mmCIF file with all atom_site columns, C-alpha atoms in Angstrom:
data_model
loop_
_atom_site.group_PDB
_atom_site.id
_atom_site.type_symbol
_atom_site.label_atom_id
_atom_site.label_alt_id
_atom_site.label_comp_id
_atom_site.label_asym_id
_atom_site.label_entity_id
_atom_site.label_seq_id
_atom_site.pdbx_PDB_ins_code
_atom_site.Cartn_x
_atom_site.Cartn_y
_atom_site.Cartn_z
_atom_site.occupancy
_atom_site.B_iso_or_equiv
_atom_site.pdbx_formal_charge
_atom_site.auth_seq_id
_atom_site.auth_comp_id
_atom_site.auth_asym_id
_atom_site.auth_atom_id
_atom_site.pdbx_PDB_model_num
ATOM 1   C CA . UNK A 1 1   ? -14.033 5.161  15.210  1.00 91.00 ? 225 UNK A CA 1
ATOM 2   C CA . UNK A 1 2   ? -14.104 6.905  12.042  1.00 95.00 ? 226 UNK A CA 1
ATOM 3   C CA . UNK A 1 3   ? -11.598 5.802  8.462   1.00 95.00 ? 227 UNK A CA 1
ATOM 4   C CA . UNK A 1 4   ? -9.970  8.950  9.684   1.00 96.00 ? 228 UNK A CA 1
ATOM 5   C CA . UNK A 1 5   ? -9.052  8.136  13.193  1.00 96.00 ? 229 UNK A CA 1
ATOM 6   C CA . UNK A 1 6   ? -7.946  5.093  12.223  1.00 95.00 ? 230 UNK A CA 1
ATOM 7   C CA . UNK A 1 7   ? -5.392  6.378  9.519   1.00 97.00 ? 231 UNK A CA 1
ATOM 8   C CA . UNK A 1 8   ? -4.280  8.672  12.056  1.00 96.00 ? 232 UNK A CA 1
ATOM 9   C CA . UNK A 1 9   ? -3.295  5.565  14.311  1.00 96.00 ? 233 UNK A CA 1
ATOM 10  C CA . UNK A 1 10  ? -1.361  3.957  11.332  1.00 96.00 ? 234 UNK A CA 1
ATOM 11  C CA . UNK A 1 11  ? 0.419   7.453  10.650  1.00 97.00 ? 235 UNK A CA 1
ATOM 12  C CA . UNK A 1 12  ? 1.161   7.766  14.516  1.00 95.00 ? 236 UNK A CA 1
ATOM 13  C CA . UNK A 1 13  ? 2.616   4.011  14.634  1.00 95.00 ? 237 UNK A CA 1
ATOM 14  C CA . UNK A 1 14  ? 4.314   4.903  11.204  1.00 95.00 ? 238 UNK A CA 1
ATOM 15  C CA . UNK A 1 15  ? 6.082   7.780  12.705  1.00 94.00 ? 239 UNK A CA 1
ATOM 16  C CA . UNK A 1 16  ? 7.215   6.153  15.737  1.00 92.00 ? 240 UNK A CA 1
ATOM 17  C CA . UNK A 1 17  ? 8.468   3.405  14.013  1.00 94.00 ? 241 UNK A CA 1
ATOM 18  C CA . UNK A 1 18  ? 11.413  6.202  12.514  1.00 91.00 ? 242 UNK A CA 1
ATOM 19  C CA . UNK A 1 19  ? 12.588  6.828  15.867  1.00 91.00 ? 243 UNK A CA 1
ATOM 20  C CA . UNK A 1 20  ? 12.761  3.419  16.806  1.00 91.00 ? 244 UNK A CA 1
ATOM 21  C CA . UNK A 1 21  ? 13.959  1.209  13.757  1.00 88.00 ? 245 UNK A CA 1
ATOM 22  C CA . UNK A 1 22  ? 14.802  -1.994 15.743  1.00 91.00 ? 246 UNK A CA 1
ATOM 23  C CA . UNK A 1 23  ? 11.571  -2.403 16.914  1.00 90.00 ? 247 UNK A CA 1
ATOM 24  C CA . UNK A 1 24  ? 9.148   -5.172 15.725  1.00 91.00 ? 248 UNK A CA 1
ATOM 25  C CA . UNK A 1 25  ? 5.874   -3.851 14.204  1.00 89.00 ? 249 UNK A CA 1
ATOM 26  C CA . UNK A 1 26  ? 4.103   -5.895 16.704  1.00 91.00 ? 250 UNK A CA 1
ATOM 27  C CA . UNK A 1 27  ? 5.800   -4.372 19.735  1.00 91.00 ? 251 UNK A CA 1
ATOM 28  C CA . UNK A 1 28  ? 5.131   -0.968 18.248  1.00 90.00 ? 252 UNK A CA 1
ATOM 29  C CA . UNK A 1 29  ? 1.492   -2.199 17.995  1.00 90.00 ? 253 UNK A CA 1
ATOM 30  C CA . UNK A 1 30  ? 1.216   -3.150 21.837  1.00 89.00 ? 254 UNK A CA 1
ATOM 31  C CA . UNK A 1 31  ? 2.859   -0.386 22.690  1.00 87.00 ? 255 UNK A CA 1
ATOM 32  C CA . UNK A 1 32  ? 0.200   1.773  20.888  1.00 83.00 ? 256 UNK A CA 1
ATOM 33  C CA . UNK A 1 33  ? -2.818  -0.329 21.943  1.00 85.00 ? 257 UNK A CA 1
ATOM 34  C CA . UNK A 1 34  ? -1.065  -0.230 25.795  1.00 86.00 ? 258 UNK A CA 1
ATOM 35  C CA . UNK A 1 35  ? -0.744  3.549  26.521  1.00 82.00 ? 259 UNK A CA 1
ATOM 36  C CA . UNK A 1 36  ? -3.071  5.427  23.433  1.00 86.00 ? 260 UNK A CA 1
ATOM 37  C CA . UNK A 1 37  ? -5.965  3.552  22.466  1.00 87.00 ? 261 UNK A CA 1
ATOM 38  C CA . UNK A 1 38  ? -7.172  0.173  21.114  1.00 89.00 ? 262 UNK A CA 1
ATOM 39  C CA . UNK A 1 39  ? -5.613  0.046  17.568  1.00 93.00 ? 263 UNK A CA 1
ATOM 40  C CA . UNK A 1 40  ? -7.941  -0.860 14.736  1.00 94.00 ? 264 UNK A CA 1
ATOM 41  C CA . UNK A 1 41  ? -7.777  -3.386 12.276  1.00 95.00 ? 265 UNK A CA 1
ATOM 42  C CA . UNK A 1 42  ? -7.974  -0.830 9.260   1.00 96.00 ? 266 UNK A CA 1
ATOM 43  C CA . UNK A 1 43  ? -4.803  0.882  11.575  1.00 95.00 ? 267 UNK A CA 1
ATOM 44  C CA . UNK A 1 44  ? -2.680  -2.268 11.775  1.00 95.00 ? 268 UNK A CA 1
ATOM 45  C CA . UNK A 1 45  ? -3.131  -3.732 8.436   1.00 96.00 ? 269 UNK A CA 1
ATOM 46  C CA . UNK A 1 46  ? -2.319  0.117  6.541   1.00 97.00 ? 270 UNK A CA 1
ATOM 47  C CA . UNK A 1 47  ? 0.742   0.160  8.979   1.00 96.00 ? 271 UNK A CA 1
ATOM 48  C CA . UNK A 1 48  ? 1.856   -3.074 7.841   1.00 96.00 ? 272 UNK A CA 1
ATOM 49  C CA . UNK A 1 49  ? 1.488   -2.574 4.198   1.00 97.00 ? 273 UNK A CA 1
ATOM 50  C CA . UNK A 1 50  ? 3.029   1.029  4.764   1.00 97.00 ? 274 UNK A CA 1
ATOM 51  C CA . UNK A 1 51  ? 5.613   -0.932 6.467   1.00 96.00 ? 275 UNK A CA 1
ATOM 52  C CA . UNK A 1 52  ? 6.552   -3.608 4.242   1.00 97.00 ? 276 UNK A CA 1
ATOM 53  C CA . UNK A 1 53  ? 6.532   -0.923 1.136   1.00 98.00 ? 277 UNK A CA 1
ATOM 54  C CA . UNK A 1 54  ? 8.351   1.743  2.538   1.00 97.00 ? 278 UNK A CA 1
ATOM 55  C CA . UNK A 1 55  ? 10.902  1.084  -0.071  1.00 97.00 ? 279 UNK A CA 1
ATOM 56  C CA . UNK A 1 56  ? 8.969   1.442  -3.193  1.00 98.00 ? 280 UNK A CA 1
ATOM 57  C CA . UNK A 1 57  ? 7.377   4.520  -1.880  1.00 98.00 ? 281 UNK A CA 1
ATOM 58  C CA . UNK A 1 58  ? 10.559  6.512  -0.839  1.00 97.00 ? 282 UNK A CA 1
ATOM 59  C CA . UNK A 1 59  ? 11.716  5.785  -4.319  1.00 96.00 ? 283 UNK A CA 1
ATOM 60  C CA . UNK A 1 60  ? 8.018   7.528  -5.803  1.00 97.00 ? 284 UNK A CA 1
ATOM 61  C CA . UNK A 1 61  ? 8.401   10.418 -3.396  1.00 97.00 ? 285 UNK A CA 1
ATOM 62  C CA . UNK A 1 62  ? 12.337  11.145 -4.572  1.00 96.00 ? 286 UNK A CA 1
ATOM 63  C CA . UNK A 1 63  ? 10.900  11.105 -7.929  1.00 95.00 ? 287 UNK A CA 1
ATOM 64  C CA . UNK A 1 64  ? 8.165   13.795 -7.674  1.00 96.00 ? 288 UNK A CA 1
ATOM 65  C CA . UNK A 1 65  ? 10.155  15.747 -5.027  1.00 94.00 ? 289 UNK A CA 1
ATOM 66  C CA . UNK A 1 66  ? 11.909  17.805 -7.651  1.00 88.00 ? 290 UNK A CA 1
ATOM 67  C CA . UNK A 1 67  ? 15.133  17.049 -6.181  1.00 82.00 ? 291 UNK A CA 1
ATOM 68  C CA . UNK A 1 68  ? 14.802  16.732 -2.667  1.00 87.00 ? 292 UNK A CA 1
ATOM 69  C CA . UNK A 1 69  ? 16.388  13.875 -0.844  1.00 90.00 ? 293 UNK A CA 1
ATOM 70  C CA . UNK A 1 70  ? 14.621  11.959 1.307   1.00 92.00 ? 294 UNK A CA 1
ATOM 71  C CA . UNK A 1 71  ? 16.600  12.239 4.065   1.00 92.00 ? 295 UNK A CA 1
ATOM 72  C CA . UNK A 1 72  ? 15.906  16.134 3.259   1.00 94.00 ? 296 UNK A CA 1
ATOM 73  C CA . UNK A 1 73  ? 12.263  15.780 4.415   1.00 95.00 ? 297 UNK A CA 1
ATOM 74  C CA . UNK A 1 74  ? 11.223  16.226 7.648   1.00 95.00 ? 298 UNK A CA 1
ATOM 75  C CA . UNK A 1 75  ? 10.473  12.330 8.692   1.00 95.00 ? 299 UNK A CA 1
ATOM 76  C CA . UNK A 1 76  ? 6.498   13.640 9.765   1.00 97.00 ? 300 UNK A CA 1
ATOM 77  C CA . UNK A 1 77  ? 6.171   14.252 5.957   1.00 97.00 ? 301 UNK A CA 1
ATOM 78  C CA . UNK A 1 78  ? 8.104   11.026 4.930   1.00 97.00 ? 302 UNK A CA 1
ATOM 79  C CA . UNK A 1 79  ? 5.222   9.161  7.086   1.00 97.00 ? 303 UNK A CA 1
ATOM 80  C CA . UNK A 1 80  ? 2.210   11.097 5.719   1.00 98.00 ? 304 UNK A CA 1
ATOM 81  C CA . UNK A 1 81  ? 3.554   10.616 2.093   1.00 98.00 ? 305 UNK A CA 1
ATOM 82  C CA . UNK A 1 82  ? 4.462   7.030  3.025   1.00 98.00 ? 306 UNK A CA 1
ATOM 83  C CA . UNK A 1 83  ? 0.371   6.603  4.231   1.00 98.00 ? 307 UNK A CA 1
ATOM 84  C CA . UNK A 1 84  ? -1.068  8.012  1.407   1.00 98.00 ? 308 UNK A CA 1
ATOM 85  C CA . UNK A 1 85  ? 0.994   6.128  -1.133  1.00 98.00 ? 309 UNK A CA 1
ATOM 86  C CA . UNK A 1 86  ? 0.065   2.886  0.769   1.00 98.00 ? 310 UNK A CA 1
ATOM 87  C CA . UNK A 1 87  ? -4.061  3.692  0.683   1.00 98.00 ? 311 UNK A CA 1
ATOM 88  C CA . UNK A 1 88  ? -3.572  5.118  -3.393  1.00 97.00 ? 312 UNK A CA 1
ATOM 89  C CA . UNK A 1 89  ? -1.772  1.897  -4.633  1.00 97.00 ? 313 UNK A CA 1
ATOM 90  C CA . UNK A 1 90  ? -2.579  -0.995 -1.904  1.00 97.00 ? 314 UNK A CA 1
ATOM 91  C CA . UNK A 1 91  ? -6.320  -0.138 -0.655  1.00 95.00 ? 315 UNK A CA 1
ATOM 92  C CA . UNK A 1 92  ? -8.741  -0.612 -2.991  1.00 93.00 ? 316 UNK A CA 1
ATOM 93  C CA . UNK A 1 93  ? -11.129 1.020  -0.845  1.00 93.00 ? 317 UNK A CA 1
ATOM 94  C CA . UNK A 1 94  ? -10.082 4.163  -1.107  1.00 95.00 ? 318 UNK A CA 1
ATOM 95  C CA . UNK A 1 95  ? -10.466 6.228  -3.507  1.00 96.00 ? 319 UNK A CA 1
ATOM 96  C CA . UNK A 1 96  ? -7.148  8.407  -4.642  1.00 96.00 ? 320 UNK A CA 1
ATOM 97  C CA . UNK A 1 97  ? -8.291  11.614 -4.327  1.00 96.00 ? 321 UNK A CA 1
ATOM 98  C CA . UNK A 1 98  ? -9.884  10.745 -0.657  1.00 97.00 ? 322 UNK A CA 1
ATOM 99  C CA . UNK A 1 99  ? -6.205  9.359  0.586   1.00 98.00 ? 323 UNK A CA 1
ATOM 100 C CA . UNK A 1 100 ? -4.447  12.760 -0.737  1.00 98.00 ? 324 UNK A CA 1
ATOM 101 C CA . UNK A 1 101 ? -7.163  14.647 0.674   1.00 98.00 ? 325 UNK A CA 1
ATOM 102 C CA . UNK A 1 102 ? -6.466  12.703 4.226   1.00 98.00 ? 326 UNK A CA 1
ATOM 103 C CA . UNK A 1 103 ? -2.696  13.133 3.653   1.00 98.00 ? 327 UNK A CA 1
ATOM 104 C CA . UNK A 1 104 ? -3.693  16.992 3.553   1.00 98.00 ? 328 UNK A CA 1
ATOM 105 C CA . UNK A 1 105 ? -5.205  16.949 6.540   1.00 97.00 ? 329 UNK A CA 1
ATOM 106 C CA . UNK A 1 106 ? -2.756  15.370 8.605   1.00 98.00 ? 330 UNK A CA 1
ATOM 107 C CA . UNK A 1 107 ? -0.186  17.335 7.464   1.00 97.00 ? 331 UNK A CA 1
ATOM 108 C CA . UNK A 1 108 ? -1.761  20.296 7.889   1.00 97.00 ? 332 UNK A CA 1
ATOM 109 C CA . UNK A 1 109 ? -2.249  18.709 11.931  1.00 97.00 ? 333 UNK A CA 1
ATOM 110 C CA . UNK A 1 110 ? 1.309   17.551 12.231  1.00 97.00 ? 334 UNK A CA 1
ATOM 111 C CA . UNK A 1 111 ? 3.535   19.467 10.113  1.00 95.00 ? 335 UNK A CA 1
ATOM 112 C CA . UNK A 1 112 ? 4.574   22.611 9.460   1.00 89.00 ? 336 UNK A CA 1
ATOM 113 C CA . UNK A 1 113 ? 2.325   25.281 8.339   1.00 87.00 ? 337 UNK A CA 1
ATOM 114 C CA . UNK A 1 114 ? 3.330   25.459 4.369   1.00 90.00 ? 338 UNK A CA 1
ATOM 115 C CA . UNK A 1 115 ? 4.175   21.396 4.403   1.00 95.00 ? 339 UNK A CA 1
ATOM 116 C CA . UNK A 1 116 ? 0.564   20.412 3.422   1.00 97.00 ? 340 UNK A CA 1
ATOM 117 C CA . UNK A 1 117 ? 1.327   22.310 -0.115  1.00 96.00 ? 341 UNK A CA 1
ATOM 118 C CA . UNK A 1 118 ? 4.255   20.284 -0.424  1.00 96.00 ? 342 UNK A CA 1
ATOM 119 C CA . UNK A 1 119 ? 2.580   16.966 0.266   1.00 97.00 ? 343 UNK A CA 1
ATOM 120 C CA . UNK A 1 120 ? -0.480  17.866 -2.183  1.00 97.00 ? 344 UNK A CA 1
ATOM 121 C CA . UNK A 1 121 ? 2.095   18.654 -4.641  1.00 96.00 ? 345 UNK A CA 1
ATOM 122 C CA . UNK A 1 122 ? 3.782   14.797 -4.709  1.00 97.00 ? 346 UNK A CA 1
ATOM 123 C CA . UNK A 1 123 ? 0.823   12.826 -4.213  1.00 98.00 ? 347 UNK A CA 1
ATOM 124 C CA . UNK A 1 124 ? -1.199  14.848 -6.617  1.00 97.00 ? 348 UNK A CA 1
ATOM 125 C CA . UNK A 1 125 ? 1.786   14.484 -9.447  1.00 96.00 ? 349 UNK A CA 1
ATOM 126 C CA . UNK A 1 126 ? 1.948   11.050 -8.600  1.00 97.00 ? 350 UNK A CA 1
ATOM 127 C CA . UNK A 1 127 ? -1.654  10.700 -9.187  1.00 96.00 ? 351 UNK A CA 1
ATOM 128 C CA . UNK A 1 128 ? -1.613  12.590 -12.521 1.00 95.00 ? 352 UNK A CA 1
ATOM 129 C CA . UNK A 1 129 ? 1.224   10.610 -14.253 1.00 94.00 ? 353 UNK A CA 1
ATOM 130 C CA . UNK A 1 130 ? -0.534  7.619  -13.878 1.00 81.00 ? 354 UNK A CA 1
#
C-alpha cells in the first residue's frame, strides 16, 4: 500500500468519526480494519494526531477561510483540511507541498467539483505565512 492509500484510510476514519462523535478512535479503527481493509500504521497514527489536534487546526482553517465558519464547510472539506494540517505541522516526513498536493487530490475525489480550489487556497496561505 502506497503513502497515498494510506492517507486516504486516515481521511476515511477522519470523516466517519464526524458522524459518529461518541465513538472511541479505537472502535472506529476496528470497525475500519473489520469491513474495508487492514488499516495501516501510517493510517492510524495520522488519524490519531488528526484526532487529538482537531482543535488547533479548526482554529488555522477559520483563520485563512476569509470568513467562513467552520460549521459553514462541508464536514468532507473540514476532514481533508484537518489531514493536511496534521501531515504539514506533525509529520516530519512529509514534505508541505506533497501533503497540500494530497489534500488536492482527495478533494478533488470526495468533494465537490470547485472545493479542491478552496482547499488549495487555505493550506497554501497557511503555508505562505509561515
Amino acid at each position: 500500500m502506497n503513502r497515498s492509500e494510506m492517507r486516504e484510510q486516515a481521511f476515511i476514519l477522519l470523516f466517519e468519526k464526524e458522524f459518529f462523535k461518541d465513538m472511541p478512535l479505537q472502535e472506529i479503527e476496528e470497525v475500519f480494519s473489520e469491513n474495508v481493509s487492514a488499516l495501516s500504521d501510517y493510517a492510524k497514527e495520522l488519524f490519531e494526531i488528526t484526532f487529538a489536534h482537531s482543535g488547533e487546526f479548526d482554529e488555522i482553517i477559520e483563520k485563512y477561510s476569509n470568513g467562513w465558519k467552520l460549521n459553514r464547510i462541508p464536514k468532507v472539506n473540514v476532514s481533508i483540511l484537518r489531514l493536511a494540517l496534521a501531515e504539514i505541522i506533525y509529520m516530519d516526513s512529509v514534505p508541505e507541498n506533497v501533503a497540500i498536493n494530497e489534500a488536492v487530490e482527495l478533494a478533488k475525489k470526495y468533494s465537490g467539483n470547485e472545493d479542491y480550489a478552496f482547499i488549495n487556497g487555505i493550506l497554501g496561505s497557511y503555508s505562505r505565512s509561515k
